[in-house]
mmCIF file of C-alpha atoms in Angstrom:
data_model
loop_
_atom_site.group_PDB
_atom_site.id
_atom_site.type_symbol
_atom_site.label_atom_id
_atom_site.label_comp_id
_atom_site.label_asym_id
_atom_site.label_seq_id
_atom_site.Cartn_x
_atom_site.Cartn_y
_atom_site.Cartn_z
ATOM 1 C CA MET A 1 -46.754 -25.345 -67.356
ATOM 2 C CA SER A 2 -44.638 -22.343 -68.323
ATOM 3 C CA ASP A 3 -42.399 -20.371 -65.991
ATOM 4 C CA ALA A 4 -45.097 -17.639 -65.794
ATOM 5 C CA ARG A 5 -46.840 -17.727 -62.444
ATOM 6 C CA ALA A 6 -50.487 -18.915 -62.447
ATOM 7 C CA THR A 7 -53.097 -16.212 -61.722
ATOM 8 C CA ILE A 8 -56.576 -16.257 -60.270
ATOM 9 C CA VAL A 9 -57.900 -15.903 -63.845
ATOM 10 C CA ASP A 10 -56.031 -19.069 -64.860
ATOM 11 C CA VAL A 11 -57.563 -20.926 -61.914
ATOM 12 C CA ALA A 12 -61.085 -19.709 -62.802
ATOM 13 C CA ARG A 13 -60.631 -20.813 -66.418
ATOM 14 C CA ARG A 14 -59.324 -24.256 -65.431
ATOM 15 C CA ALA A 15 -62.134 -24.823 -62.904
ATOM 16 C CA GLY A 16 -64.832 -23.467 -65.219
ATOM 17 C CA VAL A 17 -66.011 -20.820 -62.746
ATOM 18 C CA SER A 18 -65.872 -17.044 -62.451
ATOM 19 C CA LYS A 19 -63.001 -15.091 -60.952
ATOM 20 C CA SER A 20 -65.296 -13.969 -58.130
ATOM 21 C CA THR A 21 -66.085 -17.598 -57.263
ATOM 22 C CA VAL A 22 -62.367 -18.333 -56.941
ATOM 23 C CA SER A 23 -62.061 -15.287 -54.663
ATOM 24 C CA LEU A 24 -64.882 -16.616 -52.490
ATOM 25 C CA VAL A 25 -63.111 -19.992 -52.206
ATOM 26 C CA LEU A 26 -59.846 -18.279 -51.241
ATOM 27 C CA GLY A 27 -61.697 -16.285 -48.615
ATOM 28 C CA GLY A 28 -63.303 -19.408 -47.150
ATOM 29 C CA SER A 29 -66.852 -18.264 -47.961
ATOM 30 C CA SER A 30 -69.709 -20.629 -47.037
ATOM 31 C CA LEU A 31 -71.626 -19.447 -50.115
ATOM 32 C CA VAL A 32 -69.685 -21.800 -52.394
ATOM 33 C CA ALA A 33 -70.896 -25.373 -52.879
ATOM 34 C CA GLN A 34 -68.510 -28.093 -51.693
ATOM 35 C CA SER A 35 -68.244 -29.610 -55.182
ATOM 36 C CA THR A 36 -67.272 -26.214 -56.629
ATOM 37 C CA ARG A 37 -64.771 -25.642 -53.828
ATOM 38 C CA GLU A 38 -63.138 -28.987 -54.578
ATOM 39 C CA ARG A 39 -62.991 -28.205 -58.310
ATOM 40 C CA VAL A 40 -61.320 -24.853 -57.635
ATOM 41 C CA SER A 41 -58.852 -26.452 -55.189
ATOM 42 C CA ALA A 42 -57.946 -29.113 -57.763
ATOM 43 C CA ALA A 43 -57.328 -26.395 -60.374
ATOM 44 C CA MET A 44 -55.033 -24.528 -57.972
ATOM 45 C CA THR A 45 -53.014 -27.680 -57.361
ATOM 46 C CA GLU A 46 -52.722 -28.486 -61.075
ATOM 47 C CA LEU A 47 -51.561 -24.959 -61.920
ATOM 48 C CA GLY A 48 -49.298 -24.507 -58.892
ATOM 49 C CA TYR A 49 -51.290 -21.430 -57.876
ATOM 50 C CA ILE A 50 -50.242 -19.877 -54.552
ATOM 51 C CA TYR A 51 -52.461 -17.413 -52.721
ATOM 52 C CA HIS A 52 -50.825 -14.286 -51.254
ATOM 53 C CA ARG A 53 -52.299 -13.684 -47.826
ATOM 54 C CA GLY A 54 -52.937 -10.028 -47.188
ATOM 55 C CA ALA A 55 -52.513 -9.194 -50.874
ATOM 56 C CA ALA A 56 -55.654 -7.029 -50.812
ATOM 57 C CA THR A 57 -53.991 -4.580 -48.442
ATOM 58 C CA LEU A 58 -50.461 -4.905 -49.764
ATOM 59 C CA ARG A 59 -51.268 -4.955 -53.486
ATOM 60 C CA GLY A 60 -48.674 -2.959 -55.392
ATOM 61 C CA ALA A 61 -46.254 -2.817 -52.462
ATOM 62 C CA LYS A 62 -42.897 -4.612 -52.644
ATOM 63 C CA SER A 63 -42.471 -7.222 -49.907
ATOM 64 C CA GLY A 64 -39.689 -6.751 -47.395
ATOM 65 C CA VAL A 65 -39.445 -10.484 -46.689
ATOM 66 C CA LEU A 66 -36.452 -12.450 -47.945
ATOM 67 C CA GLY A 67 -36.950 -16.185 -47.646
ATOM 68 C CA MET A 68 -34.037 -18.467 -46.818
ATOM 69 C CA ILE A 69 -34.537 -22.223 -46.823
ATOM 70 C CA ILE A 70 -31.581 -24.099 -45.363
ATOM 71 C CA ASN A 71 -31.246 -27.870 -45.735
ATOM 72 C CA ASP A 72 -29.672 -28.816 -42.385
ATOM 73 C CA LEU A 73 -29.349 -26.488 -39.406
ATOM 74 C CA THR A 74 -27.902 -29.303 -37.270
ATOM 75 C CA ASN A 75 -24.710 -28.853 -39.316
ATOM 76 C CA PRO A 76 -22.687 -25.911 -37.910
ATOM 77 C CA PHE A 77 -21.643 -24.990 -41.458
ATOM 78 C CA TYR A 78 -25.207 -24.154 -42.460
ATOM 79 C CA VAL A 79 -25.795 -22.217 -39.239
ATOM 80 C CA GLU A 80 -22.860 -19.985 -40.220
ATOM 81 C CA LEU A 81 -24.271 -19.720 -43.743
ATOM 82 C CA ALA A 82 -27.630 -18.540 -42.358
ATOM 83 C CA ILE A 83 -25.869 -15.978 -40.161
ATOM 84 C CA GLY A 84 -24.123 -14.616 -43.261
ATOM 85 C CA ILE A 85 -27.461 -14.211 -45.061
ATOM 86 C CA GLU A 86 -28.956 -12.458 -42.054
ATOM 87 C CA GLN A 87 -25.985 -10.117 -41.685
ATOM 88 C CA ALA A 88 -26.294 -9.059 -45.339
ATOM 89 C CA CYS A 89 -29.910 -8.045 -44.674
ATOM 90 C CA GLN A 90 -29.167 -5.952 -41.582
ATOM 91 C CA GLY A 91 -29.927 -2.278 -41.992
ATOM 92 C CA GLY A 92 -31.454 -2.873 -45.413
ATOM 93 C CA ALA A 93 -34.939 -3.128 -46.859
ATOM 94 C CA PHE A 94 -35.347 -6.857 -46.254
ATOM 95 C CA VAL A 95 -36.072 -8.993 -43.214
ATOM 96 C CA PRO A 96 -34.878 -12.620 -43.535
ATOM 97 C CA PHE A 97 -37.422 -15.388 -42.947
ATOM 98 C CA LEU A 98 -35.481 -18.555 -42.021
ATOM 99 C CA ALA A 99 -36.711 -22.138 -42.344
ATOM 100 C CA ASN A 100 -34.981 -25.498 -41.976
ATOM 101 C CA SER A 101 -36.033 -28.167 -44.471
ATOM 102 C CA ALA A 102 -34.107 -30.829 -42.477
ATOM 103 C CA GLU A 103 -33.192 -32.568 -45.768
ATOM 104 C CA ASP A 104 -36.898 -33.334 -46.318
ATOM 105 C CA PRO A 105 -38.136 -32.465 -49.857
ATOM 106 C CA ILE A 106 -41.806 -32.534 -48.734
ATOM 107 C CA ARG A 107 -41.106 -30.139 -45.872
ATOM 108 C CA GLN A 108 -39.179 -27.968 -48.349
ATOM 109 C CA GLN A 109 -42.220 -27.735 -50.649
ATOM 110 C CA GLU A 110 -44.439 -26.724 -47.717
ATOM 111 C CA VAL A 111 -41.984 -24.018 -46.665
ATOM 112 C CA ILE A 112 -41.724 -22.597 -50.197
ATOM 113 C CA LYS A 113 -45.533 -22.426 -50.405
ATOM 114 C CA SER A 114 -45.735 -20.717 -47.013
ATOM 115 C CA MET A 115 -43.095 -18.158 -47.916
ATOM 116 C CA ARG A 116 -44.856 -17.342 -51.178
ATOM 117 C CA GLU A 117 -48.196 -17.064 -49.420
ATOM 118 C CA HIS A 118 -46.654 -14.456 -47.151
ATOM 119 C CA GLY A 119 -45.251 -12.530 -50.094
ATOM 120 C CA ALA A 120 -41.514 -13.322 -49.990
ATOM 121 C CA ALA A 121 -39.765 -11.145 -52.565
ATOM 122 C CA GLY A 122 -37.156 -13.832 -53.274
ATOM 123 C CA LEU A 123 -35.538 -16.982 -51.906
ATOM 124 C CA VAL A 124 -32.062 -18.134 -50.957
ATOM 125 C CA LEU A 125 -32.311 -21.911 -51.292
ATOM 126 C CA ALA A 126 -29.980 -24.727 -50.243
ATOM 127 C CA PRO A 127 -31.897 -27.633 -51.832
ATOM 128 C CA ALA A 128 -32.662 -30.687 -49.688
ATOM 129 C CA ILE A 129 -31.239 -34.065 -50.669
ATOM 130 C CA GLY A 130 -33.651 -35.805 -53.044
ATOM 131 C CA THR A 131 -35.279 -32.610 -54.334
ATOM 132 C CA ALA A 132 -37.041 -33.243 -57.647
ATOM 133 C CA LEU A 133 -37.037 -30.389 -60.167
ATOM 134 C CA SER A 134 -40.631 -31.183 -61.152
ATOM 135 C CA ASP A 135 -41.786 -30.679 -57.546
ATOM 136 C CA VAL A 136 -40.227 -27.272 -56.934
ATOM 137 C CA LYS A 137 -40.162 -25.628 -60.374
ATOM 138 C CA PRO A 138 -43.906 -24.715 -60.376
ATOM 139 C CA LEU A 139 -43.612 -23.371 -56.816
ATOM 140 C CA LEU A 140 -40.692 -21.105 -57.764
ATOM 141 C CA ALA A 141 -42.139 -19.806 -61.062
ATOM 142 C CA GLY A 142 -41.659 -16.050 -61.457
ATOM 143 C CA LEU A 143 -39.706 -15.706 -58.196
ATOM 144 C CA PRO A 144 -36.036 -14.668 -58.019
ATOM 145 C CA VAL A 145 -34.047 -17.542 -56.485
ATOM 146 C CA VAL A 146 -30.379 -17.882 -55.561
ATOM 147 C CA GLN A 147 -29.155 -21.390 -54.820
ATOM 148 C CA VAL A 148 -26.379 -21.610 -52.262
ATOM 149 C CA MET A 149 -23.859 -24.470 -51.859
ATOM 150 C CA ARG A 150 -25.986 -26.939 -53.826
ATOM 151 C CA ARG A 151 -27.150 -26.795 -57.427
ATOM 152 C CA LEU A 152 -30.430 -28.382 -58.523
ATOM 153 C CA PRO A 153 -29.774 -29.426 -62.150
ATOM 154 C CA GLY A 154 -32.294 -27.908 -64.537
ATOM 155 C CA LEU A 155 -33.424 -25.106 -62.232
ATOM 156 C CA LYS A 156 -33.010 -21.717 -63.904
ATOM 157 C CA ALA A 157 -31.582 -19.874 -60.909
ATOM 158 C CA SER A 158 -28.336 -18.270 -59.779
ATOM 159 C CA LEU A 159 -25.762 -20.150 -57.708
ATOM 160 C CA VAL A 160 -23.259 -19.133 -55.036
ATOM 161 C CA ALA A 161 -20.873 -21.948 -54.119
ATOM 162 C CA PRO A 162 -17.233 -22.676 -53.262
ATOM 163 C CA GLU A 163 -14.758 -23.956 -55.843
ATOM 164 C CA ASN A 164 -15.457 -27.537 -54.801
ATOM 165 C CA ARG A 165 -13.462 -29.278 -57.514
ATOM 166 C CA GLU A 166 -10.322 -27.210 -57.003
ATOM 167 C CA GLY A 167 -10.559 -27.449 -53.210
ATOM 168 C CA ALA A 168 -10.750 -31.248 -53.308
ATOM 169 C CA ARG A 169 -7.943 -31.435 -55.879
ATOM 170 C CA LYS A 170 -5.727 -29.316 -53.669
ATOM 171 C CA ALA A 171 -6.432 -31.386 -50.539
ATOM 172 C CA THR A 172 -5.777 -34.686 -52.328
ATOM 173 C CA ALA A 173 -2.596 -33.325 -53.939
ATOM 174 C CA HIS A 174 -1.364 -32.323 -50.472
ATOM 175 C CA LEU A 175 -1.757 -35.917 -49.276
ATOM 176 C CA VAL A 176 -0.021 -37.236 -52.399
ATOM 177 C CA GLU A 177 2.890 -34.842 -51.880
ATOM 178 C CA HIS A 178 3.394 -36.324 -48.430
ATOM 179 C CA GLY A 179 3.684 -39.894 -49.677
ATOM 180 C CA HIS A 180 0.107 -41.180 -49.630
ATOM 181 C CA LYS A 181 -1.005 -43.350 -52.548
ATOM 182 C CA ARG A 182 -3.971 -45.138 -50.988
ATOM 183 C CA ILE A 183 -6.305 -42.191 -50.364
ATOM 184 C CA ALA A 184 -10.011 -42.720 -49.651
ATOM 185 C CA PHE A 185 -12.861 -40.333 -50.420
ATOM 186 C CA ILE A 186 -15.487 -40.644 -47.692
ATOM 187 C CA GLY A 187 -18.997 -39.260 -47.361
ATOM 188 C CA GLY A 188 -21.864 -37.795 -49.305
ATOM 189 C CA THR A 189 -24.563 -39.413 -51.413
ATOM 190 C CA THR A 190 -24.489 -39.827 -55.184
ATOM 191 C CA SER A 191 -27.550 -37.594 -55.608
ATOM 192 C CA LEU A 192 -25.551 -34.556 -54.483
ATOM 193 C CA PHE A 193 -24.002 -32.462 -57.256
ATOM 194 C CA VAL A 194 -21.604 -30.990 -54.663
ATOM 195 C CA ARG A 195 -20.262 -34.477 -53.947
ATOM 196 C CA GLU A 196 -19.699 -35.085 -57.642
ATOM 197 C CA GLU A 197 -17.719 -31.835 -57.893
ATOM 198 C CA ARG A 198 -15.525 -32.726 -54.908
ATOM 199 C CA LEU A 199 -15.108 -36.294 -56.103
ATOM 200 C CA SER A 200 -14.037 -34.918 -59.492
ATOM 201 C CA GLY A 201 -11.268 -32.884 -57.828
ATOM 202 C CA TYR A 202 -10.119 -35.945 -55.875
ATOM 203 C CA ARG A 203 -9.949 -38.006 -59.070
ATOM 204 C CA LEU A 204 -8.113 -35.243 -60.921
ATOM 205 C CA ALA A 205 -5.357 -35.056 -58.270
ATOM 206 C CA LEU A 206 -4.848 -38.825 -58.425
ATOM 207 C CA GLU A 207 -4.707 -38.688 -62.216
ATOM 208 C CA GLU A 208 -2.165 -35.852 -62.136
ATOM 209 C CA ALA A 209 -0.007 -37.940 -59.793
ATOM 210 C CA GLY A 210 -0.308 -41.043 -61.955
ATOM 211 C CA ILE A 211 -2.140 -42.965 -59.225
ATOM 212 C CA PRO A 212 -4.839 -45.356 -60.529
ATOM 213 C CA LEU A 213 -8.335 -44.766 -59.122
ATOM 214 C CA ASP A 214 -9.535 -47.609 -56.887
ATOM 215 C CA GLU A 215 -13.353 -47.416 -56.581
ATOM 216 C CA SER A 216 -13.237 -49.438 -53.348
ATOM 217 C CA LEU A 217 -11.688 -46.334 -51.757
ATOM 218 C CA VAL A 218 -14.753 -44.200 -52.604
ATOM 219 C CA ILE A 219 -17.182 -44.771 -49.726
ATOM 220 C CA GLU A 220 -20.693 -43.297 -49.812
ATOM 221 C CA THR A 221 -22.222 -42.333 -46.441
ATOM 222 C CA MET A 222 -24.627 -39.828 -44.945
ATOM 223 C CA ASN A 223 -23.266 -36.289 -44.572
ATOM 224 C CA ASN A 224 -22.981 -36.342 -40.768
ATOM 225 C CA THR A 225 -20.781 -37.661 -37.958
ATOM 226 C CA SER A 226 -22.641 -40.985 -37.981
ATOM 227 C CA GLY A 227 -21.797 -41.325 -41.650
ATOM 228 C CA GLY A 228 -18.108 -40.793 -40.928
ATOM 229 C CA GLY A 229 -18.182 -43.449 -38.231
ATOM 230 C CA ALA A 230 -20.092 -45.882 -40.438
ATOM 231 C CA ALA A 231 -17.302 -45.774 -43.047
ATOM 232 C CA VAL A 232 -14.667 -47.151 -40.664
ATOM 233 C CA PRO A 233 -15.476 -50.894 -40.897
ATOM 234 C CA GLN A 234 -15.325 -50.742 -44.689
ATOM 235 C CA LEU A 235 -12.149 -48.660 -44.541
ATOM 236 C CA LEU A 236 -10.371 -51.057 -42.180
ATOM 237 C CA ASN A 237 -11.429 -54.159 -44.125
ATOM 238 C CA LEU A 238 -9.967 -53.076 -47.462
ATOM 239 C CA HIS A 239 -7.762 -55.746 -49.073
ATOM 240 C CA GLU A 240 -5.054 -53.091 -49.501
ATOM 241 C CA PRO A 241 -5.303 -50.603 -46.589
ATOM 242 C CA ALA A 242 -5.781 -46.890 -47.114
ATOM 243 C CA THR A 243 -3.404 -44.502 -45.365
ATOM 244 C CA ALA A 244 -5.408 -41.277 -45.743
ATOM 245 C CA ALA A 245 -8.878 -39.926 -46.447
ATOM 246 C CA LEU A 246 -10.456 -36.797 -47.861
ATOM 247 C CA CYS A 247 -13.945 -36.408 -46.392
ATOM 248 C CA PHE A 248 -16.991 -34.847 -48.049
ATOM 249 C CA ASN A 249 -17.280 -32.358 -45.193
ATOM 250 C CA ASP A 250 -15.967 -31.661 -41.699
ATOM 251 C CA VAL A 251 -18.734 -33.375 -39.755
ATOM 252 C CA VAL A 252 -18.065 -36.595 -41.681
ATOM 253 C CA ALA A 253 -14.343 -36.151 -40.940
ATOM 254 C CA ILE A 254 -15.018 -35.611 -37.223
ATOM 255 C CA GLY A 255 -17.093 -38.803 -37.099
ATOM 256 C CA LEU A 256 -14.336 -40.657 -38.939
ATOM 257 C CA ILE A 257 -11.637 -39.430 -36.539
ATOM 258 C CA ARG A 258 -13.685 -40.483 -33.492
ATOM 259 C CA ALA A 259 -14.346 -43.976 -34.882
ATOM 260 C CA LEU A 260 -10.746 -44.500 -36.009
ATOM 261 C CA THR A 261 -9.481 -43.423 -32.599
ATOM 262 C CA GLN A 262 -11.851 -45.876 -30.898
ATOM 263 C CA ALA A 263 -10.521 -48.588 -33.224
ATOM 264 C CA GLY A 264 -6.978 -47.860 -32.034
ATOM 265 C CA VAL A 265 -5.815 -45.957 -35.129
ATOM 266 C CA ALA A 266 -3.700 -42.885 -34.343
ATOM 267 C CA VAL A 267 -5.023 -40.168 -36.656
ATOM 268 C CA GLY A 268 -2.255 -37.841 -37.762
ATOM 269 C CA ARG A 269 0.366 -40.556 -37.292
ATOM 270 C CA ASP A 270 -0.995 -43.853 -38.666
ATOM 271 C CA PHE A 271 -3.718 -42.307 -40.803
ATOM 272 C CA ALA A 272 -4.232 -38.846 -42.347
ATOM 273 C CA VAL A 273 -7.628 -37.116 -42.499
ATOM 274 C CA ILE A 274 -8.712 -33.937 -44.300
ATOM 275 C CA GLY A 275 -12.207 -32.416 -44.088
ATOM 276 C CA PHE A 276 -14.051 -29.822 -46.130
ATOM 277 C CA ASP A 277 -15.726 -26.546 -44.929
ATOM 278 C CA ASP A 278 -13.451 -25.647 -41.961
ATOM 279 C CA ILE A 279 -16.236 -25.243 -39.418
ATOM 280 C CA GLU A 280 -15.347 -23.815 -36.007
ATOM 281 C CA GLU A 281 -15.188 -27.296 -34.424
ATOM 282 C CA ALA A 282 -12.402 -28.329 -36.820
ATOM 283 C CA LYS A 283 -9.703 -26.613 -34.794
ATOM 284 C CA HIS A 284 -10.959 -28.163 -31.541
ATOM 285 C CA THR A 285 -10.994 -31.843 -32.530
ATOM 286 C CA LEU A 286 -8.302 -34.210 -31.279
ATOM 287 C CA PRO A 287 -6.195 -34.094 -33.325
ATOM 288 C CA ALA A 288 -7.139 -30.726 -34.854
ATOM 289 C CA LEU A 289 -8.686 -31.237 -38.285
ATOM 290 C CA THR A 290 -6.983 -30.208 -41.518
ATOM 291 C CA SER A 291 -9.700 -28.815 -43.770
ATOM 292 C CA ILE A 292 -10.602 -26.917 -46.919
ATOM 293 C CA ALA A 293 -11.841 -23.522 -45.706
ATOM 294 C CA VAL A 294 -14.963 -22.264 -47.450
ATOM 295 C CA ASN A 295 -16.079 -19.288 -45.283
ATOM 296 C CA PRO A 296 -19.825 -20.006 -45.011
ATOM 297 C CA ARG A 297 -20.698 -16.546 -43.689
ATOM 298 C CA SER A 298 -19.190 -14.973 -46.786
ATOM 299 C CA LEU A 299 -21.074 -17.422 -49.012
ATOM 300 C CA GLY A 300 -24.369 -16.631 -47.294
ATOM 301 C CA SER A 301 -23.728 -12.909 -47.471
ATOM 302 C CA ARG A 302 -22.881 -13.039 -51.182
ATOM 303 C CA ALA A 303 -25.981 -15.111 -51.920
ATOM 304 C CA ALA A 304 -28.222 -12.600 -50.132
ATOM 305 C CA GLN A 305 -26.530 -9.628 -51.811
ATOM 306 C CA LEU A 306 -26.969 -11.216 -55.238
ATOM 307 C CA LEU A 307 -30.648 -11.918 -54.546
ATOM 308 C CA MET A 308 -31.331 -8.377 -53.310
ATOM 309 C CA ARG A 309 -29.634 -6.956 -56.405
ATOM 310 C CA GLN A 310 -31.766 -9.125 -58.667
ATOM 311 C CA ILE A 311 -34.934 -8.042 -56.863
ATOM 312 C CA ALA A 312 -33.934 -4.366 -57.107
ATOM 313 C CA THR A 313 -33.086 -4.509 -60.814
ATOM 314 C CA GLY A 314 -35.737 -6.985 -61.910
ATOM 315 C CA ASN A 315 -33.035 -8.926 -63.767
ATOM 316 C CA PHE A 316 -33.334 -12.567 -62.708
ATOM 317 C CA GLU A 317 -30.942 -14.022 -65.292
ATOM 318 C CA PRO A 318 -28.908 -16.804 -63.639
ATOM 319 C CA GLU A 319 -25.383 -16.018 -62.468
ATOM 320 C CA ALA A 320 -22.758 -18.367 -61.033
ATOM 321 C CA VAL A 321 -20.506 -17.037 -58.262
ATOM 322 C CA LEU A 322 -17.719 -19.465 -57.305
ATOM 323 C CA CYS A 323 -15.723 -18.546 -54.210
ATOM 324 C CA PRO A 324 -12.048 -19.534 -53.677
ATOM 325 C CA THR A 325 -11.004 -21.999 -50.983
ATOM 326 C CA SER A 326 -7.945 -22.435 -48.753
ATOM 327 C CA LEU A 327 -6.308 -25.567 -47.357
ATOM 328 C CA ILE A 328 -5.902 -25.122 -43.591
ATOM 329 C CA ILE A 329 -3.203 -27.517 -42.381
ATOM 330 C CA ARG A 330 -3.533 -28.904 -38.847
ATOM 331 C CA ALA A 331 -2.455 -32.094 -37.077
ATOM 332 C CA SER A 332 -4.946 -34.602 -38.512
ATOM 333 C CA CYS A 333 -3.142 -34.902 -41.862
ATOM 334 C CA GLY A 334 0.196 -35.626 -40.169
ATOM 335 C CA THR A 335 2.099 -32.854 -41.955
ATOM 336 C CA SER A 336 1.595 -30.005 -39.498
ATOM 337 C CA ASN A 337 4.175 -28.531 -37.153
ATOM 338 C CA SER A 338 2.978 -26.649 -34.082
ATOM 339 C CA ALA A 339 1.667 -23.681 -36.076
ATOM 340 C CA GLU A 340 -1.443 -23.814 -38.237
ATOM 341 C CA GLY A 341 -0.639 -23.538 -41.929
ATOM 342 C CA ARG A 342 -2.626 -22.183 -44.855
ATOM 343 C CA ILE A 343 -2.368 -22.821 -48.595
ATOM 344 C CA GLN A 344 -4.423 -20.500 -50.787
ATOM 345 C CA SER A 345 -6.156 -21.685 -53.927
#
């Protein structure tokens, strides 16, 4: 189907009934035969039609609801991101409606439908892992959408994200400058475009230093602390040991540090670790975690501001906003003195 949103007229035409019959089905009327009701429901599904509850009373009014669908609110980074979105809406015309997809594409589809049913004027979306374009494109037709952190290839929507490639390049180069040649990249799944961007920066830094890429050092795991811990057996059993690791994000790095410590490896002395995101917990780990700072609140705020501007102007043409990163040097990479250091991008 086209990007134009399906209407009640389209549903009536597809089902071979009148517009008033479709209205009766939507209203749950008992006057409609079950076979007709099923035919109308099938047409709605085929066309991706979404009913606006309360549209009869709100017709012509602009909704004050701003939907935000976050992929993982168990990750402190995304909690901060959501706070940034909410702060951008304070005192304005929009009230944020928050939902957690929990990295479940089916749950994500249900939430998008619900938000559209309740008349959301636009969505800030951090796509769940495994999201298929064909599943969400019909649900988002005609609605302004700003993707945040993650990009769903093929979706015509704006994006607000950190400079992932440059951040990872900078972190890897820092490890190289301090004598490391066997540097692992740990965490993330291959389906994530963000991982590919960060992995690209890692590879670029090695190439710039003349260090051959060893694919055995690239370890795929889940994006959580369990994933970081799960990488340790593979890391310790390498034929030629690694001496450092850049992790996909901070929670992976925290899991890695815990597991290495339990295995008797002194992080910051025997092994260097750098994370990505610089969540609040990073400075409280033992040792404190060196990380690429992303400023999630700022990202969330910029995503919401971009979406509200698009809604106000009616111009939904995709824009890409890439935010700079900083390398925050702490004890886990083994190059920190007592004071915390910062290298800007």
